[in-house]
Tab-separated table of C-alpha atoms in Angstrom:
chain	number	residue	atom	x	y	z
Q	1	MET	CA	110.560	113.176	188.699
Q	2	LYS	CA	108.627	112.660	191.935
Q	3	ASN	CA	106.166	109.773	191.816
Q	4	THR	CA	107.647	108.550	188.609
Q	5	LEU	CA	109.568	105.679	190.186
Q	6	PRO	CA	109.501	102.770	189.719
Q	7	GLN	CA	107.826	103.429	186.381
Q	8	PHE	CA	110.891	105.161	185.005
Q	9	TYR	CA	113.542	103.128	186.759
Q	10	SER	CA	116.109	101.802	184.353
Q	11	VAL	CA	119.780	101.364	183.710
Q	12	PHE	CA	121.826	102.094	180.665
Q	13	SER	CA	124.842	100.546	179.090
Q	14	ILE	CA	127.463	100.973	176.391
Q	15	ASP	CA	128.272	98.491	173.644
Q	16	CYS	CA	131.379	98.759	171.487
Q	17	VAL	CA	131.430	97.620	167.881
Q	18	LEU	CA	135.034	97.495	166.755
Q	19	PHE	CA	135.919	96.417	163.253
Q	20	GLY	CA	139.490	95.546	162.436
Q	21	PHE	CA	141.295	94.846	159.189
Q	22	ASP	CA	144.485	92.847	159.518
Q	23	GLY	CA	145.584	92.967	155.904
Q	24	GLY	CA	143.635	89.885	154.970
Q	25	GLU	CA	140.413	89.644	156.939
Q	26	LEU	CA	137.749	91.949	158.308
Q	27	LYS	CA	137.161	91.152	161.961
Q	28	ILE	CA	134.919	92.136	164.797
Q	29	LEU	CA	135.994	92.313	168.433
Q	30	LEU	CA	133.940	90.032	170.680
Q	31	ILE	CA	134.088	88.869	174.262
Q	32	GLU	CA	132.932	85.720	175.987
Q	33	ARG	CA	130.758	86.742	178.915
Q	34	ASN	CA	131.556	85.488	182.371
Q	35	GLU	CA	128.332	86.756	183.990
Q	36	GLU	CA	124.616	86.182	183.870
Q	37	PRO	CA	122.584	86.771	181.856
Q	38	PHE	CA	124.044	85.111	178.797
Q	39	LYS	CA	126.966	83.678	180.752
Q	40	ASP	CA	129.401	81.923	178.377
Q	41	TRP	CA	127.858	83.585	175.328
Q	42	TRP	CA	129.744	85.653	172.815
Q	43	ALA	CA	128.834	89.318	172.945
Q	44	LEU	CA	129.958	92.784	171.987
Q	45	PRO	CA	132.206	94.338	174.634
Q	46	GLY	CA	129.584	96.124	176.711
Q	47	ASN	CA	128.600	96.857	180.279
Q	48	LEU	CA	126.662	99.264	182.467
Q	49	VAL	CA	127.480	102.946	182.668
Q	50	ALA	CA	128.524	104.074	186.150
Q	51	GLN	CA	126.910	107.069	187.805
Q	52	ASP	CA	130.040	109.184	187.801
Q	53	GLU	CA	131.157	108.856	184.199
Q	54	SER	CA	129.997	110.394	180.932
Q	55	LEU	CA	129.041	108.135	178.039
Q	56	ASP	CA	132.352	108.689	176.239
Q	57	GLU	CA	134.333	108.001	179.414
Q	58	SER	CA	132.279	104.900	180.018
Q	59	ALA	CA	132.903	103.578	176.511
Q	60	THR	CA	136.655	104.006	176.961
Q	61	ARG	CA	136.615	102.309	180.378
Q	62	ILE	CA	134.428	99.408	179.303
Q	63	LEU	CA	136.473	98.705	176.201
Q	64	TYR	CA	139.612	98.671	178.326
Q	65	GLU	CA	138.185	96.457	181.080
Q	66	LEU	CA	136.767	93.883	178.714
Q	67	THR	CA	139.464	93.793	176.040
Q	68	GLY	CA	142.536	95.600	177.369
Q	69	LEU	CA	142.477	98.008	174.400
Q	70	LYS	CA	143.306	101.664	174.999
Q	71	GLY	CA	143.473	104.796	172.914
Q	72	VAL	CA	140.876	103.739	170.380
Q	73	TYR	CA	138.826	106.631	169.044
Q	74	MET	CA	135.215	105.457	168.988
Q	75	GLU	CA	132.193	107.317	167.737
Q	76	GLN	CA	128.715	107.081	169.175
Q	77	TYR	CA	126.252	105.965	166.511
Q	78	TYR	CA	122.933	104.848	167.958
Q	79	ALA	CA	120.947	104.199	171.131
Q	80	PHE	CA	119.058	100.906	171.219
Q	81	GLY	CA	116.062	100.910	173.523
Q	82	ASP	CA	113.623	98.147	172.677
Q	83	VAL	CA	111.534	97.338	175.729
Q	84	ASP	CA	112.488	93.666	175.938
Q	85	ARG	CA	116.093	93.806	174.790
Q	86	HIS	CA	117.415	92.784	178.220
Q	87	PRO	CA	115.905	89.843	180.138
Q	88	GLN	CA	116.428	91.434	183.567
Q	89	GLY	CA	114.803	94.803	183.084
Q	90	ARG	CA	114.862	97.899	181.017
Q	91	VAL	CA	118.334	98.653	179.701
Q	92	VAL	CA	118.949	101.230	177.014
Q	93	THR	CA	122.339	100.819	175.378
Q	94	VAL	CA	124.346	103.433	173.532
Q	95	ALA	CA	126.487	101.927	170.770
Q	96	TYR	CA	129.938	103.160	169.786
Q	97	TYR	CA	131.951	102.037	166.804
Q	98	ALA	CA	135.423	102.223	165.297
Q	99	LEU	CA	137.234	100.780	162.296
Q	100	LEU	CA	140.881	99.956	162.887
Q	101	ARG	CA	143.887	98.721	161.061
Q	102	LEU	CA	145.046	95.797	163.138
Q	103	SER	CA	148.632	95.342	164.037
Q	104	GLY	CA	150.344	93.197	166.640
Q	105	ASP	CA	149.605	95.403	169.634
Q	106	LYS	CA	145.854	95.120	169.183
Q	107	THR	CA	145.699	91.641	170.682
Q	108	PRO	CA	142.822	91.766	173.158
Q	109	LYS	CA	142.909	90.434	176.704
Q	110	PRO	CA	140.247	91.102	179.327
Q	111	VAL	CA	141.333	93.056	182.396
Q	112	SER	CA	138.131	92.479	184.352
Q	113	ASP	CA	136.473	89.180	185.307
Q	114	PHE	CA	133.355	90.245	183.471
Q	115	ALA	CA	134.798	88.703	180.325
Q	116	LYS	CA	136.690	85.440	180.233
Q	117	ASN	CA	137.974	85.927	176.736
Q	118	ALA	CA	138.241	88.622	174.082
Q	119	GLN	CA	138.959	87.916	170.464
Q	120	TRP	CA	138.984	89.377	166.967
Q	121	ILE	CA	136.670	87.147	164.955
Q	122	ASN	CA	136.220	87.080	161.201
Q	123	VAL	CA	132.899	88.750	160.290
Q	124	ASN	CA	131.973	85.612	158.358
Q	125	ASP	CA	132.308	83.490	161.486
Q	126	VAL	CA	130.359	85.615	163.965
Q	127	PRO	CA	128.700	83.236	166.452
Q	128	LYS	CA	125.247	83.637	167.933
Q	129	LEU	CA	125.422	86.769	170.073
Q	130	ALA	CA	123.889	87.678	173.440
Q	131	PHE	CA	120.986	90.135	173.826
Q	132	ASP	CA	120.201	92.092	170.629
Q	133	HIS	CA	123.902	92.349	169.824
Q	134	GLN	CA	123.380	90.889	166.364
Q	135	LYS	CA	121.156	93.865	165.540
Q	136	ILE	CA	123.606	96.361	167.035
Q	137	TYR	CA	126.470	94.761	165.143
Q	138	GLU	CA	124.524	94.819	161.862
Q	139	LYS	CA	123.698	98.496	162.232
Q	140	GLY	CA	127.396	99.138	162.837
Q	141	LEU	CA	128.259	97.171	159.722
Q	142	GLU	CA	125.768	99.231	157.682
Q	143	LYS	CA	127.465	102.319	159.032
Q	144	ILE	CA	130.915	101.308	157.773
Q	145	LYS	CA	129.430	100.150	154.442
Q	146	ARG	CA	127.971	103.602	153.919
Q	147	ARG	CA	131.184	105.255	155.034
Q	148	ILE	CA	133.439	103.293	152.710
Q	149	LYS	CA	131.363	104.561	149.775
Q	150	HIS	CA	131.712	108.200	150.756
Q	151	GLN	CA	134.833	108.590	152.794
Q	152	PRO	CA	138.446	107.572	152.342
Q	153	ILE	CA	138.368	104.976	155.094
Q	154	ALA	CA	139.496	102.182	152.787
Q	155	PHE	CA	142.815	103.945	152.526
Q	156	GLU	CA	143.236	104.235	156.261
Q	157	LEU	CA	143.133	100.455	156.438
Q	158	LEU	CA	145.907	99.949	153.898
Q	159	PRO	CA	149.614	100.660	154.019
Q	160	GLU	CA	150.624	103.929	152.359
Q	161	LYS	CA	151.529	102.108	149.158
Q	162	PHE	CA	149.145	99.424	148.034
Q	163	THR	CA	148.122	97.401	145.003
Q	164	LEU	CA	144.712	97.487	143.346
Q	165	THR	CA	144.175	93.911	144.496
Q	166	GLN	CA	144.636	94.971	148.100
Q	167	LEU	CA	142.250	97.874	147.653
Q	168	GLN	CA	139.622	95.660	146.043
Q	169	GLN	CA	139.941	93.207	148.894
Q	170	VAL	CA	139.111	95.898	151.468
Q	171	TYR	CA	135.991	96.887	149.543
Q	172	GLU	CA	134.921	93.284	149.126
Q	173	LEU	CA	135.352	92.558	152.804
Q	174	VAL	CA	133.453	95.594	154.033
Q	175	LEU	CA	130.682	95.337	151.451
Q	176	GLY	CA	130.502	91.588	151.958
Q	177	LYS	CA	130.502	90.643	148.286
Q	178	LYS	CA	132.797	89.793	145.402
Q	179	LEU	CA	133.372	92.609	142.929
Q	180	ASP	CA	134.223	92.255	139.290
Q	181	LYS	CA	137.973	92.871	139.008
Q	182	ARG	CA	137.935	94.627	135.666
Q	183	ASN	CA	135.020	96.824	136.570
Q	184	PHE	CA	136.491	97.704	139.957
Q	185	ARG	CA	139.826	98.734	138.479
Q	186	LYS	CA	138.220	100.753	135.739
Q	187	LYS	CA	136.022	102.640	138.190
Q	188	MET	CA	138.789	103.252	140.684
Q	189	LEU	CA	141.218	104.501	138.065
Q	190	ASN	CA	138.538	106.631	136.431
Q	191	PHE	CA	137.883	108.454	139.670
Q	192	GLY	CA	141.420	109.772	139.367
Q	193	ILE	CA	142.023	109.488	143.096
Q	194	LEU	CA	144.884	107.007	142.851
Q	195	LYS	CA	148.459	108.034	142.172
Q	196	ASP	CA	150.398	105.506	140.128
Q	197	LEU	CA	153.771	105.357	141.902
Q	198	ASP	CA	155.551	103.901	138.908
Q	199	GLU	CA	156.925	101.332	141.292
Q	200	LYS	CA	156.374	97.597	141.679
Q	201	GLN	CA	155.755	95.441	144.709
Q	202	LYS	CA	158.958	94.109	146.213
Q	203	GLY	CA	159.664	90.610	147.397
Q	204	VAL	CA	157.242	89.104	144.932
Q	205	SER	CA	158.877	86.701	142.545
Q	206	PHE	CA	156.326	86.709	139.783
Q	207	ARG	CA	154.182	89.411	138.222
Q	208	ALA	CA	154.798	92.104	140.795
Q	209	ALA	CA	151.832	94.468	140.815
Q	210	THR	CA	151.966	98.236	140.485
Q	211	LEU	CA	151.851	100.206	143.694
Q	212	TYR	CA	149.471	103.103	144.172
Q	213	LYS	CA	149.081	105.900	146.618
Q	214	PHE	CA	145.916	107.654	147.537
Q	215	ASP	CA	145.601	111.216	146.200
Q	216	LYS	CA	143.829	112.876	149.076
Q	217	ARG	CA	143.498	116.238	147.353
Q	218	LYS	CA	141.701	114.763	144.368
Q	219	TYR	CA	139.599	112.545	146.553
Q	220	THR	CA	138.388	115.464	148.582
Q	221	LYS	CA	137.581	117.364	145.440
Q	222	LEU	CA	135.550	114.486	144.067
Q	223	PHE	CA	133.703	113.203	147.090
Q	224	GLY	CA	133.748	116.239	149.299
Q	225	LYS	CA	131.479	117.894	146.767
Q	226	GLU	CA	129.186	120.155	148.649
Q	227	ILE	CA	127.492	123.464	148.365
Q	228	SER	CA	130.001	125.549	150.217
Q	229	PHE	CA	130.063	129.280	150.471
S	1	MET	CA	123.031	93.260	187.478
S	2	LYS	CA	122.786	92.070	191.069
S	3	ASN	CA	124.512	94.334	193.567
S	4	THR	CA	124.900	97.047	191.024
S	5	LEU	CA	122.087	99.215	192.388
S	6	PRO	CA	122.028	101.967	193.377
S	7	GLN	CA	125.307	102.627	191.580
S	8	PHE	CA	123.744	102.121	188.193
S	9	TYR	CA	120.326	103.522	188.961
S	10	SER	CA	119.296	106.110	186.432
S	11	VAL	CA	116.504	107.282	184.207
S	12	PHE	CA	116.502	108.271	180.600
S	13	SER	CA	114.626	110.775	178.583
S	14	ILE	CA	113.948	111.968	175.058
S	15	ASP	CA	114.392	115.489	173.755
S	16	CYS	CA	112.989	116.646	170.429
S	17	VAL	CA	114.705	119.268	168.313
S	18	LEU	CA	112.259	120.376	165.644
S	19	PHE	CA	113.262	123.016	163.139
S	20	GLY	CA	110.574	124.654	161.054
S	21	PHE	CA	110.699	126.986	158.065
S	22	ASP	CA	107.570	129.048	157.505
S	23	GLY	CA	108.576	130.690	154.268
S	24	GLY	CA	110.307	133.561	155.994
S	25	GLU	CA	111.940	132.442	159.212
S	26	LEU	CA	113.755	129.422	160.595
S	27	LYS	CA	112.192	128.436	163.894
S	28	ILE	CA	112.682	125.979	166.700
S	29	LEU	CA	109.880	124.361	168.659
S	30	LEU	CA	110.096	125.085	172.390
S	31	ILE	CA	107.901	124.551	175.424
S	32	GLU	CA	107.518	126.401	178.679
S	33	ARG	CA	107.905	123.887	181.483
S	34	ASN	CA	105.231	123.582	184.110
S	35	GLU	CA	107.220	121.281	186.412
S	36	GLU	CA	110.317	121.309	188.550
S	37	PRO	CA	113.168	121.425	187.940
S	38	PHE	CA	113.360	124.444	185.676
S	39	LYS	CA	109.680	125.264	186.201
S	40	ASP	CA	108.671	128.204	183.961
S	41	TRP	CA	111.812	127.864	181.850
S	42	TRP	CA	111.863	127.430	178.115
S	43	ALA	CA	113.055	123.993	177.062
S	44	LEU	CA	113.100	121.519	174.220
S	45	PRO	CA	110.035	119.279	174.245
S	46	GLY	CA	111.343	116.402	176.319
S	47	ASN	CA	110.363	114.020	179.089
S	48	LEU	CA	111.147	110.652	180.604
S	49	VAL	CA	110.856	107.410	178.675
S	50	ALA	CA	108.286	105.015	180.129
S	51	GLN	CA	109.140	101.388	180.860
S	52	ASP	CA	106.830	99.959	178.229
S	53	GLU	CA	107.777	102.016	175.196
S	54	SER	CA	110.691	101.943	172.770
S	55	LEU	CA	112.717	105.104	172.209
S	56	ASP	CA	110.985	105.874	168.912
S	57	GLU	CA	107.550	105.359	170.450
S	58	SER	CA	108.524	107.534	173.353
S	59	ALA	CA	109.693	110.360	171.097
S	60	THR	CA	106.373	110.300	169.238
S	61	ARG	CA	104.347	110.281	172.477
S	62	ILE	CA	106.358	113.024	174.155
S	63	LEU	CA	106.204	115.320	171.153
S	64	TYR	CA	102.446	114.831	171.029
S	65	GLU	CA	101.875	115.362	174.751
S	66	LEU	CA	103.973	118.497	174.960
S	67	THR	CA	103.131	120.130	171.649
S	68	GLY	CA	100.084	118.385	170.160
S	69	LEU	CA	102.046	117.563	166.992
S	70	LYS	CA	101.528	114.188	165.356
S	71	GLY	CA	102.900	112.372	162.363
S	72	VAL	CA	106.294	114.071	162.394
S	73	TYR	CA	109.122	111.814	161.230
S	74	MET	CA	112.006	112.363	163.620
S	75	GLU	CA	115.466	110.849	163.478
S	76	GLN	CA	117.567	109.923	166.468
S	77	TYR	CA	120.884	111.761	166.351
S	78	TYR	CA	122.744	111.648	169.653
S	79	ALA	CA	122.630	110.543	173.291
S	80	PHE	CA	123.716	113.166	175.830
S	81	GLY	CA	124.983	111.719	179.079
S	82	ASP	CA	127.095	114.204	181.002
S	83	VAL	CA	127.101	113.271	184.655
S	84	ASP	CA	125.672	116.547	185.937
S	85	ARG	CA	123.301	117.436	183.137
S	86	HIS	CA	120.228	117.001	185.358
S	87	PRO	CA	120.053	118.532	188.861
S	88	GLN	CA	118.008	115.666	190.342
S	89	GLY	CA	120.079	112.664	189.353
S	90	ARG	CA	121.557	110.864	186.437
S	91	VAL	CA	119.471	111.265	183.314
S	92	VAL	CA	120.759	110.277	179.905
S	93	THR	CA	118.740	111.828	177.122
S	94	VAL	CA	118.406	110.617	173.553
S	95	ALA	CA	117.877	113.479	171.108
S	96	TYR	CA	115.692	113.305	167.999
S	97	TYR	CA	115.437	115.912	165.279
S	98	ALA	CA	113.359	116.902	162.284
S	99	LEU	CA	113.239	119.760	159.809
S	100	LEU	CA	109.753	120.737	158.682
S	101	ARG	CA	108.043	123.065	156.308
S	102	LEU	CA	105.599	124.894	158.528
S	103	SER	CA	102.046	125.401	157.456
S	104	GLY	CA	98.929	126.400	159.418
S	105	ASP	CA	98.271	123.002	160.937
S	106	LYS	CA	101.624	122.898	162.723
S	107	THR	CA	100.500	125.303	165.449
S	108	PRO	CA	101.590	123.687	168.697
S	109	LYS	CA	99.435	123.298	171.795
S	110	PRO	CA	100.356	121.164	174.793
S	111	VAL	CA	98.073	118.228	175.540
S	112	SER	CA	99.649	117.411	178.923
S	113	ASP	CA	100.055	119.676	181.963
S	114	PHE	CA	103.787	119.128	181.831
S	115	ALA	CA	104.055	122.105	179.480
S	116	LYS	CA	102.059	125.275	179.867
S	117	ASN	CA	102.928	126.584	176.453
S	118	ALA	CA	104.497	125.414	173.193
S	119	GLN	CA	105.735	127.753	170.523
S	120	TRP	CA	107.777	128.031	167.342
S	121	ILE	CA	110.473	130.570	168.102
S	122	ASN	CA	112.828	132.243	165.660
S	123	VAL	CA	116.319	130.707	166.015
S	124	ASN	CA	117.693	134.205	166.510
S	125	ASP	CA	115.469	134.738	169.545
S	126	VAL	CA	116.066	131.481	171.414
S	127	PRO	CA	115.796	132.246	175.143
S	128	LYS	CA	117.959	130.746	177.869
S	129	LEU	CA	117.092	127.055	177.928
S	130	ALA	CA	116.691	124.549	180.772
S	131	PHE	CA	119.254	121.803	181.481
S	132	ASP	CA	121.868	121.373	178.717
S	133	HIS	CA	119.254	122.018	176.056
S	134	GLN	CA	121.329	124.774	174.495
S	135	LYS	CA	124.030	122.200	173.737
S	136	ILE	CA	121.516	119.661	172.413
S	137	TYR	CA	119.916	122.328	170.247
S	138	GLU	CA	123.301	123.456	168.881
S	139	LYS	CA	124.293	119.927	167.945
S	140	GLY	CA	120.948	119.598	166.141
S	141	LEU	CA	121.624	122.838	164.314
S	142	GLU	CA	125.064	121.569	163.240
S	143	LYS	CA	123.350	118.457	161.942
S	144	ILE	CA	121.000	120.404	159.649
S	145	LYS	CA	123.847	122.701	158.546
S	146	ARG	CA	125.800	119.665	157.388
S	147	ARG	CA	122.739	118.145	155.776
S	148	ILE	CA	121.824	121.240	153.766
S	149	LYS	CA	125.275	121.134	152.170
S	150	HIS	CA	124.954	117.519	151.080
S	151	GLN	CA	121.301	116.691	150.742
S	152	PRO	CA	118.364	118.293	148.975
S	153	ILE	CA	116.643	119.375	152.161
S	154	ALA	CA	116.542	123.034	151.139
S	155	PHE	CA	114.140	122.050	148.427
S	156	GLU	CA	111.853	120.206	150.785
S	157	LEU	CA	111.350	123.448	152.658
S	158	LEU	CA	110.305	125.425	149.590
S	159	PRO	CA	107.206	125.265	147.430
S	160	GLU	CA	107.649	123.238	144.240
S	161	LYS	CA	108.347	126.392	142.241
S	162	PHE	CA	110.606	128.917	143.855
S	163	THR	CA	112.790	131.904	143.113
S	164	LEU	CA	116.536	132.097	143.641
S	165	THR	CA	115.922	134.670	146.355
S	166	GLN	CA	113.775	132.207	148.255
S	167	LEU	CA	116.401	129.501	147.876
S	168	GLN	CA	119.164	131.798	149.082
S	169	GLN	CA	117.053	132.763	152.078
S	170	VAL	CA	116.756	129.128	153.171
S	171	TYR	CA	120.524	128.661	152.979
S	172	GLU	CA	121.157	131.902	154.843
S	173	LEU	CA	118.756	130.972	157.609
S	174	VAL	CA	120.097	127.476	158.148
S	175	LEU	CA	123.760	128.462	157.842
S	176	GLY	CA	123.155	131.528	159.974
S	177	LYS	CA	124.970	133.983	157.724
S	178	LYS	CA	124.442	136.323	154.810
S	179	LEU	CA	125.642	135.020	151.457
S	180	ASP	CA	126.785	137.064	148.509
S	181	LYS	CA	123.863	137.164	146.061
S	182	ARG	CA	125.887	137.085	142.880
S	183	ASN	CA	128.159	134.325	144.077
S	184	PHE	CA	125.256	132.253	145.396
S	185	ARG	CA	123.372	132.452	142.098
S	186	LYS	CA	126.415	131.636	140.048
S	187	LYS	CA	127.231	128.582	142.159
S	188	MET	CA	123.682	127.323	142.240
S	189	LEU	CA	123.158	127.698	138.513
S	190	ASN	CA	126.562	126.164	137.764
S	191	PHE	CA	125.637	123.044	139.657
S	192	GLY	CA	122.991	122.476	136.999
S	193	ILE	CA	120.487	121.176	139.530
S	194	LEU	CA	117.885	123.888	138.956
S	195	LYS	CA	115.377	123.773	136.138
S	196	ASP	CA	114.487	127.198	134.752
S	197	LEU	CA	110.697	127.012	134.354
S	198	ASP	CA	110.601	129.872	131.878
S	199	GLU	CA	107.861	131.296	134.040
S	200	LYS	CA	107.633	134.343	136.283
S	201	GLN	CA	106.258	134.852	139.764
S	202	LYS	CA	102.613	135.817	139.758
S	203	GLY	CA	100.926	138.510	141.821
S	204	VAL	CA	104.081	140.572	141.994
S	205	SER	CA	103.649	144.001	140.496
S	206	PHE	CA	107.246	144.841	139.804
S	207	ARG	CA	110.217	142.839	138.596
S	208	ALA	CA	108.687	139.399	138.911
S	209	ALA	CA	111.483	136.871	139.424
S	210	THR	CA	112.040	133.700	137.429
S	211	LEU	CA	110.697	130.522	138.944
S	212	TYR	CA	112.839	127.409	139.254
S	213	LYS	CA	112.237	123.808	140.004
S	214	PHE	CA	114.646	121.387	141.535
S	215	ASP	CA	116.061	118.770	139.153
S	216	LYS	CA	116.249	115.791	141.428
S	217	ARG	CA	117.856	113.502	138.871
S	218	LYS	CA	120.753	115.867	138.283
S	219	TYR	CA	121.081	116.591	141.954
S	220	THR	CA	121.393	112.929	142.788
S	221	LYS	CA	123.970	112.521	140.075
S	222	LEU	CA	126.041	115.394	141.411
S	223	PHE	CA	125.811	114.933	145.160
S	224	GLY	CA	125.032	111.271	145.406
S	225	LYS	CA	128.516	110.623	144.055
S	226	GLU	CA	129.776	107.475	145.609
S	227	ILE	CA	131.817	104.449	144.821
S	228	SER	CA	129.029	102.078	143.920
S	229	PHE	CA	129.399	98.688	142.412
């Protein structure tokens, strides 16, 4: 690498794209930046990678510092390296994502001064984001849209027993569009991956809906189709 | 980023993992390095990203400089960032991969002095590699193993008309194991994705085998199974 500096000088960062479903809304975790550039802007939780940490370690640390969240399993999905993506120099960022079922203990709160606020925000209300974070976020959204069509992630976001209305809502939120109720139910039931529990919703005064459970064995058989030897 | 240097100083690089099938063998494209560190070692074609190029542009340039190959569509698949992966400092590398059908015009020849040799090498004869390139290569191999079970890439590596023996060979090479002939044929034919061309191999003196074609429509129907609305 001799003689290659400053031509190859650069820094790299991590950005975290966390989607959360709270039973009613699909949300994305954002911070309000407390530092230049883009001070006071909304952004994905992200910061520079330190010299002594691996990318995975860095992602875990950064998420914790900026949002207080711990123990979230994130997966690396893409490195963004457009030349002009950062106004202060060349910064390549490695993006990580996760899709979570939100419960009370997932309330975010920054630990470091780098962020002055952290919040789960409805994906329909995402504000203008710093840097190229809109692009990074959209690629993350594409990723979960593809996954929900091929993998049983919808079921990980629901309680063990759920109604078809709840299931449809998860699909509509992730795919970002209304689905025809009759068609959705027909398709879902035809796949044969739902177990009718012969049990109704409780605590509902009128027209309690049937509860279903996800039949993982059948699901795997249907969608895990592969040429295996 | 003020006051963050030198803590966050780093460089990043691209490494290319190109697999090639020449009709008989599965090969990987390697170079012999002409520069320190790891001078004279075999390595993946890889080098540092310049300040004025995006990651995709860099991958294309580096592959060309080190191997002479052009027009290869590569996909980014993972960023490797272990702290000690490079002996001279922190270097995060973004890996790209491709799987090609090799023909005469894919003979590699370095354009830059950085490599003194470039060669397609049988995956069973991969020498000791520089840096963490063994790990990068293995993750690339896993990637194509998963893909060959879910996507029609095996067929892209074969001529339009092929025999079941040729098809089995591709699977055996990519999966790295012998498959039972009878079982393989039964499974493949049962999938209903092969079109019997009612035609025999030509230029074979004895026991000419039946030629098949890939039925893309049926394949898509079978493996493209997804919950689509």
